[in-house]
PDB file of C-alpha atoms in Angstrom:
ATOM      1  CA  UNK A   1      12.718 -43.344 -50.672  1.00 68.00           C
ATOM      2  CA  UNK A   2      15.949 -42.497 -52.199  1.00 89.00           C
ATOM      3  CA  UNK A   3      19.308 -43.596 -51.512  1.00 87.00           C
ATOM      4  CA  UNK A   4      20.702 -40.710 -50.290  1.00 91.00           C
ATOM      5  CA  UNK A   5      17.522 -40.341 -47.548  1.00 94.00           C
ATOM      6  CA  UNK A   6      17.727 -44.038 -46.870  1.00 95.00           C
ATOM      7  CA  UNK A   7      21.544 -43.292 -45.730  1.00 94.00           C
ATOM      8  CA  UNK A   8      20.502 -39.961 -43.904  1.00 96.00           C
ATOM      9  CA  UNK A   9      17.676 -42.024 -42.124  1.00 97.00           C
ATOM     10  CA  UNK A  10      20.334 -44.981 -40.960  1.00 97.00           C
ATOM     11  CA  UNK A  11      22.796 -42.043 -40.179  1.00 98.00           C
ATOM     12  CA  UNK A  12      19.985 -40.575 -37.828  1.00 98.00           C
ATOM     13  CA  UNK A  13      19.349 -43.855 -35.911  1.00 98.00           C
ATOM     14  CA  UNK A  14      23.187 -44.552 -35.133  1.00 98.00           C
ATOM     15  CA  UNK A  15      23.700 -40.487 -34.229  1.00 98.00           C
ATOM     16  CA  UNK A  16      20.853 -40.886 -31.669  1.00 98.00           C
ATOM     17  CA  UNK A  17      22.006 -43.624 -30.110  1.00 98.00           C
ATOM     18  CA  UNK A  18      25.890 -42.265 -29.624  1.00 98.00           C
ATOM     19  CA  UNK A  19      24.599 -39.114 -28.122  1.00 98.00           C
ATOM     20  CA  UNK A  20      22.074 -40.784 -26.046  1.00 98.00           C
ATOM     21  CA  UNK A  21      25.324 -42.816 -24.834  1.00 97.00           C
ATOM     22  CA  UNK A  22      27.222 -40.006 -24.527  1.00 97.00           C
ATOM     23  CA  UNK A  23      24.720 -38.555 -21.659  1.00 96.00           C
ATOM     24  CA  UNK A  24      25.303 -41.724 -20.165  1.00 97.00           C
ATOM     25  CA  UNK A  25      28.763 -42.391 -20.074  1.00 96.00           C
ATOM     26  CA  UNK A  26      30.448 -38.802 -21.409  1.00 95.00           C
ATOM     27  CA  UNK A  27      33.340 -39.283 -23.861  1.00 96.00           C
ATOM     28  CA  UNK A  28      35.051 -42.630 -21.999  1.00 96.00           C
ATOM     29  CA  UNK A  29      35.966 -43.667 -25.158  1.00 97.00           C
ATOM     30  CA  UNK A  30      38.546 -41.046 -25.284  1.00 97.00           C
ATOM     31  CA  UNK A  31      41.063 -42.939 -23.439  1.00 97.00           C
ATOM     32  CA  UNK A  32      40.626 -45.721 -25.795  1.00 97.00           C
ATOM     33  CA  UNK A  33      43.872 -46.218 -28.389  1.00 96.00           C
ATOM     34  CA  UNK A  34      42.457 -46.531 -32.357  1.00 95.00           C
ATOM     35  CA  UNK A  35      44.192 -50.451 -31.276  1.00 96.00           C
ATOM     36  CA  UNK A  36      41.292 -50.755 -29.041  1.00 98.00           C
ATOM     37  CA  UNK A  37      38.856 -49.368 -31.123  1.00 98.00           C
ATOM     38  CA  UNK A  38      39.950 -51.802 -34.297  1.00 98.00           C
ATOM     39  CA  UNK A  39      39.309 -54.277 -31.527  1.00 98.00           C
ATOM     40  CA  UNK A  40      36.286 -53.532 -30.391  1.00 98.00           C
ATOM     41  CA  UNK A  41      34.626 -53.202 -33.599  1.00 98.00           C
ATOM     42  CA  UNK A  42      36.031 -56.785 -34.425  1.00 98.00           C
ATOM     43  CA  UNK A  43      34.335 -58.001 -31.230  1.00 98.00           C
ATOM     44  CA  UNK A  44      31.047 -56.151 -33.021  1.00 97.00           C
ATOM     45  CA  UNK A  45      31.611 -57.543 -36.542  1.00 98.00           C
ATOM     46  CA  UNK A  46      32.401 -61.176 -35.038  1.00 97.00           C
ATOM     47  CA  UNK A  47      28.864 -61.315 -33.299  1.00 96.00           C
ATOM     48  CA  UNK A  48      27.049 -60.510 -36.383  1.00 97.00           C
ATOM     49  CA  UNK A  49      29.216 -63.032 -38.480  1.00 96.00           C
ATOM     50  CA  UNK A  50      28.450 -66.001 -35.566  1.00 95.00           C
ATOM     51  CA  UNK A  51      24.714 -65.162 -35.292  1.00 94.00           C
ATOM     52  CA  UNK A  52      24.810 -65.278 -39.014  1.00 94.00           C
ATOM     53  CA  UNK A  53      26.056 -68.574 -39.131  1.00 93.00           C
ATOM     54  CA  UNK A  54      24.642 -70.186 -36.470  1.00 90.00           C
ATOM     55  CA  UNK A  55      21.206 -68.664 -37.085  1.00 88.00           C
ATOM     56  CA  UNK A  56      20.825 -67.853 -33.377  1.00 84.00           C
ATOM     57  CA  UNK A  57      21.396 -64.926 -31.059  1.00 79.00           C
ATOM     58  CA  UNK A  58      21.169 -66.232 -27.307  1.00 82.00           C
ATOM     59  CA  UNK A  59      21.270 -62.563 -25.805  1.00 82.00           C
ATOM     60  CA  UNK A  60      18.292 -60.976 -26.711  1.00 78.00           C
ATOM     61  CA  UNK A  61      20.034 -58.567 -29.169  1.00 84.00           C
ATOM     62  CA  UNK A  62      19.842 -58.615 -32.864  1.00 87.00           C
ATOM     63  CA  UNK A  63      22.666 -57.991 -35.693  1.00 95.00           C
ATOM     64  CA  UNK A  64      20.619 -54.112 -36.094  1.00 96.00           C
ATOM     65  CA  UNK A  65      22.361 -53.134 -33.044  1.00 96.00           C
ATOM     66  CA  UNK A  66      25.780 -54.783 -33.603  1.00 98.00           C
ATOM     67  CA  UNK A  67      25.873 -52.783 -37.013  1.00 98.00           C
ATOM     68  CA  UNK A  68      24.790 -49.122 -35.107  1.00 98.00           C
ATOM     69  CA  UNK A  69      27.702 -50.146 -32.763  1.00 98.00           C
ATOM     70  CA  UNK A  70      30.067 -50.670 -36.047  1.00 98.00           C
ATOM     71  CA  UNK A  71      29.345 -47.207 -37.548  1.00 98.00           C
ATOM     72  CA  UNK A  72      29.942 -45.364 -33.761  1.00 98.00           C
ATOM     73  CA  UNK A  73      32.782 -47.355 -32.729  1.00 98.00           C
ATOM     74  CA  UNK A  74      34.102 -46.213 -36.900  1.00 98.00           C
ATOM     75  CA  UNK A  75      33.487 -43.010 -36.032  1.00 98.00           C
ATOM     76  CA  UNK A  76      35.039 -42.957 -32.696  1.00 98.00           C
ATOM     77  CA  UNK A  77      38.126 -44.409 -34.409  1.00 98.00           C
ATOM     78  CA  UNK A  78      38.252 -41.550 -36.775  1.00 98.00           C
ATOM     79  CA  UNK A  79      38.475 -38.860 -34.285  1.00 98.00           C
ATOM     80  CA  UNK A  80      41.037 -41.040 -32.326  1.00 98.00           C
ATOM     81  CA  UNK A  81      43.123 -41.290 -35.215  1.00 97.00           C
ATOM     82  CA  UNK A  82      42.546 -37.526 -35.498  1.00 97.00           C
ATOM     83  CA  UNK A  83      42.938 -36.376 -31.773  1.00 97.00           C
ATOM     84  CA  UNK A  84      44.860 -38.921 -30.283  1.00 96.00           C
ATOM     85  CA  UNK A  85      43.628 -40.300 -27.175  1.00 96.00           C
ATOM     86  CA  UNK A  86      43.376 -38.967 -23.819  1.00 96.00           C
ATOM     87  CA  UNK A  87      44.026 -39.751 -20.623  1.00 94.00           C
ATOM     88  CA  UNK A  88      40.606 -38.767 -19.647  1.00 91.00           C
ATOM     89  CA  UNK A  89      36.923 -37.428 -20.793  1.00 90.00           C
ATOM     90  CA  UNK A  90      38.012 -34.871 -21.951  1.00 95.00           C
ATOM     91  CA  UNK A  91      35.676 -33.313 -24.543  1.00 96.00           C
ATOM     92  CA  UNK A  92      32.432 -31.824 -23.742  1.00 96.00           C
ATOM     93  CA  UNK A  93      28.992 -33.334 -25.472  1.00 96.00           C
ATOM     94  CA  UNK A  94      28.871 -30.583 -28.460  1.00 97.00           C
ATOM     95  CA  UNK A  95      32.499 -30.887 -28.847  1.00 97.00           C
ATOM     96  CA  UNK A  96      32.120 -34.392 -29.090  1.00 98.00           C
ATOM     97  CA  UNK A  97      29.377 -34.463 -31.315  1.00 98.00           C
ATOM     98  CA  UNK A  98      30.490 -31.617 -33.848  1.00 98.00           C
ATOM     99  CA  UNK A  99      33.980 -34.198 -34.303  1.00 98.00           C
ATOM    100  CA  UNK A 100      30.886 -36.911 -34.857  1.00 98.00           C
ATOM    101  CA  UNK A 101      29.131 -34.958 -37.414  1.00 98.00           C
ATOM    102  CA  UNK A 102      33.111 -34.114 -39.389  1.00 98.00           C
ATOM    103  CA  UNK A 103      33.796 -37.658 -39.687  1.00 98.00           C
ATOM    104  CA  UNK A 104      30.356 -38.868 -40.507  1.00 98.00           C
ATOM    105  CA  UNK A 105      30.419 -35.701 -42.930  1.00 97.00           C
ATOM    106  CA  UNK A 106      33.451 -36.912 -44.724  1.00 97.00           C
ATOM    107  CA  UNK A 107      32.588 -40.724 -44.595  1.00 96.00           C
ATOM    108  CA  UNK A 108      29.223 -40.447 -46.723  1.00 94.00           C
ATOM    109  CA  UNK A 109      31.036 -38.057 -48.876  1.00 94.00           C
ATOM    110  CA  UNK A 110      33.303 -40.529 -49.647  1.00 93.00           C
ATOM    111  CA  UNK A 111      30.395 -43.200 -49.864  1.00 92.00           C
ATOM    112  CA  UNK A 112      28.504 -40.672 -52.372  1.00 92.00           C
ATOM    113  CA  UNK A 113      31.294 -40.808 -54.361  1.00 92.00           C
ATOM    114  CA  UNK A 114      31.659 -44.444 -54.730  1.00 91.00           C
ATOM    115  CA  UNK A 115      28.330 -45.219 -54.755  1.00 88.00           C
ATOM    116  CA  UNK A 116      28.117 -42.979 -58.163  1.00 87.00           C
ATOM    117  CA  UNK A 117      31.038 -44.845 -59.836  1.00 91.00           C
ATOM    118  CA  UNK A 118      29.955 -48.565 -58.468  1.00 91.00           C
ATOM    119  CA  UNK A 119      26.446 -47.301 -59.636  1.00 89.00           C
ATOM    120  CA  UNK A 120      24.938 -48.781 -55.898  1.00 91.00           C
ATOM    121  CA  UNK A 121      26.307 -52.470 -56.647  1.00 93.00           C
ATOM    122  CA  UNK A 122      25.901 -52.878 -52.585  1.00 93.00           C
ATOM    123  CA  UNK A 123      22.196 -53.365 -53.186  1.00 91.00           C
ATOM    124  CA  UNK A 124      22.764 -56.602 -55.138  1.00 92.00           C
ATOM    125  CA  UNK A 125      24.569 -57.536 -51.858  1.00 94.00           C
ATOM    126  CA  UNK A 126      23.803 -59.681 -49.343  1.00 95.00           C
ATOM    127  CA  UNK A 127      24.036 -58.564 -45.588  1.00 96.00           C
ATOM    128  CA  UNK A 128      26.294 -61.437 -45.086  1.00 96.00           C
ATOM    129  CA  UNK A 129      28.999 -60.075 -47.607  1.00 96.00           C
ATOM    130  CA  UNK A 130      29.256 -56.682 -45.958  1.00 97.00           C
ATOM    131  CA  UNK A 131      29.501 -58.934 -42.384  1.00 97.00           C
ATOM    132  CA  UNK A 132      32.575 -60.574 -44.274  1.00 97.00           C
ATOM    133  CA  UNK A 133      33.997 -57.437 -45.645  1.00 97.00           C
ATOM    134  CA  UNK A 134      34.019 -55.607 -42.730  1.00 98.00           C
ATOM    135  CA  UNK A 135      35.665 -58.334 -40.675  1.00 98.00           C
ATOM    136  CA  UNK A 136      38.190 -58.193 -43.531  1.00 97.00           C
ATOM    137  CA  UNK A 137      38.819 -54.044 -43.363  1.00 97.00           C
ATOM    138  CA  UNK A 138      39.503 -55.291 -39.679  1.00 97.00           C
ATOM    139  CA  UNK A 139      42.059 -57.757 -40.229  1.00 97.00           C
ATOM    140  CA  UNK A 140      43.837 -55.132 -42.976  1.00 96.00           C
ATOM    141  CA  UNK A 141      43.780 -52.522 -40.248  1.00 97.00           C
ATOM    142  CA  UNK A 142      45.380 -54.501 -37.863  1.00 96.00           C
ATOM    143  CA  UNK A 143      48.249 -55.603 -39.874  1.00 96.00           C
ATOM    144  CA  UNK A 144      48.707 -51.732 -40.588  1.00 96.00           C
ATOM    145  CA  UNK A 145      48.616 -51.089 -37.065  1.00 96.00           C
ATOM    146  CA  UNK A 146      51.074 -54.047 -36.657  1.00 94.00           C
ATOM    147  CA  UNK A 147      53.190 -51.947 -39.265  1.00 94.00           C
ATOM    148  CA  UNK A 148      52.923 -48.691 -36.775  1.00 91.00           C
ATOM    149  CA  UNK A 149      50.466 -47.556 -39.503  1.00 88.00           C
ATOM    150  CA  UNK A 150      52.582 -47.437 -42.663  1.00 89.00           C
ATOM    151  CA  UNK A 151      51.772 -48.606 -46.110  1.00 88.00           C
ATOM    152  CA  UNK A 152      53.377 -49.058 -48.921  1.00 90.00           C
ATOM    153  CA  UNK A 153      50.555 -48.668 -51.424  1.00 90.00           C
ATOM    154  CA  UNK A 154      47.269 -49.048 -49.469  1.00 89.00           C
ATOM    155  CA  UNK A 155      44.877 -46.717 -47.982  1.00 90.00           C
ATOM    156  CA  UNK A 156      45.156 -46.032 -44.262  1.00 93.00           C
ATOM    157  CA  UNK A 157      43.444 -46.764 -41.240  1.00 96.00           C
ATOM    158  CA  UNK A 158      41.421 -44.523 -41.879  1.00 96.00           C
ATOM    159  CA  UNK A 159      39.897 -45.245 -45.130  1.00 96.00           C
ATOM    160  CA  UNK A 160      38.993 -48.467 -43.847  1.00 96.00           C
ATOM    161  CA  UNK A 161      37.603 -47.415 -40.578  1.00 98.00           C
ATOM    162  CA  UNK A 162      35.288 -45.283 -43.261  1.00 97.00           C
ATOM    163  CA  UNK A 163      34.524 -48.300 -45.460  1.00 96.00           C
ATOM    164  CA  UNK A 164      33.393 -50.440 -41.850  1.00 98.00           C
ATOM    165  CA  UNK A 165      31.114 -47.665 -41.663  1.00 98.00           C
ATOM    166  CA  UNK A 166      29.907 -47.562 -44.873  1.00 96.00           C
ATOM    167  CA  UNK A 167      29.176 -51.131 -45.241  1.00 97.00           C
ATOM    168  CA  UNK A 168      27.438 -51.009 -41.813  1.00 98.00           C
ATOM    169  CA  UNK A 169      24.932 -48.254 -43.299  1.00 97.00           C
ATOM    170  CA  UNK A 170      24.693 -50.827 -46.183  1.00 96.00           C
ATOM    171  CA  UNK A 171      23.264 -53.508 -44.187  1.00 97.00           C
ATOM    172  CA  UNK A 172      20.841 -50.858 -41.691  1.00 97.00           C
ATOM    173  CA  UNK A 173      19.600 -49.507 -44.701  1.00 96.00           C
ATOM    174  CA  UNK A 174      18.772 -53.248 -45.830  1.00 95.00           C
ATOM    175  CA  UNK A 175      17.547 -54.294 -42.507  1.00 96.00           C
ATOM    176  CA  UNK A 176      15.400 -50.925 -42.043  1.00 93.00           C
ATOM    177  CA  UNK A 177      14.008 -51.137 -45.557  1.00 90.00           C
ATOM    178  CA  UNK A 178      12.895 -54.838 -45.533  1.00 83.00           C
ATOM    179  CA  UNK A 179      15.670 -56.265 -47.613  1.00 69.00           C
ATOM    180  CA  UNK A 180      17.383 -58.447 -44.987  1.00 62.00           C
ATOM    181  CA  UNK A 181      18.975 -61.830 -46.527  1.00 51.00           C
ATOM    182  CA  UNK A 182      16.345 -64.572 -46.429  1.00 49.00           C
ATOM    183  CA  UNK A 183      18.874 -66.549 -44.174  1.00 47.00           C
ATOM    184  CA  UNK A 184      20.391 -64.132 -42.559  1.00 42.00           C
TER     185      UNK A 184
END
């Protein structure tokens, strides 16, 4: 399998789990600042990095899952930033889920791009590197939230909501495909 079909294949799994969510809960996550989404993801990313390091998960949930929640909780930041948040659900299912599809559109664009020029360096990665880069894309985005979003010369919130994302496919496609670190 390809890159590009090992990306559309993680994409799949993390896009059937949202909108299974979303016919749970709705679109909750709409009253949710992009604050509390940076949050949340840390919550995500810090999981993976303890379970890493202690070589234990007590609740009977893997990293796998903490990295689906990564990409959603990315995405869900992206239309936030986008939209704004709400007071209430207030987006239907296919609304929701065509803004899903935009930003997941542009992010593996973006990914495409890089992965071209870097000439797919992630694969010489280990899972636990894209655990510490993404906690690191977190800290960065919360000192440019802490600066009420302006830069001077870095990227944006977004661009590094994109790059959680993108390191989060990383590591599904490695866990998917049988190349998980032999320590984890």
């Amino acid at each position: 399998m390809d890159t590009i079909q090992q990306f559309e294949t993680v994409i799949t799994i993390c896009r059937d789990l949202f909108e299974k969510k979303l016919k749970d809960y709705g679109a909750s996550w709409r009253i949710m600042r992009p604050q509390s989404v940076t949050d949340q993801i840390y919550i995500k990313a810090n999981r993976i990095r303890s379970i890493q390091i202690k070589k234990e998960a007590l609740i009977d949930e893997g990293i796998r899952s903490e990295f689906i929640a990564i990409v959603n909780y990315g995405i869900i930041g992206l239309i936030q930033l986008a939209l704004g948040y709400s007071d209430s659900d207030d987006m239907t299912a296919d609304e929701v889920l065509e803004q899903y599809d935009k930003y997941m559109t542009i992010t593996k664009e973006l990914m495409y791009k890089k992965n071209h020029d870097y000439d797919e360096a992630w694969r010489s990665m280990r899972i636990s590197s894209y655990t510490d880069l993404i906690l690191m894309k977190i800290y960065r985005t919360k000192q440019i939230e802490n600066n009420c979003g302006k830069t001077i010369v870095s990227e944006g919130i977004d661009a590094n909501y994109m790059d959680m994302i993108n390191y989060s496919l990383f590591a599904l496609i490695k866990l998917e495909y049988g190349e998980e670190d032999l320590c984890k």
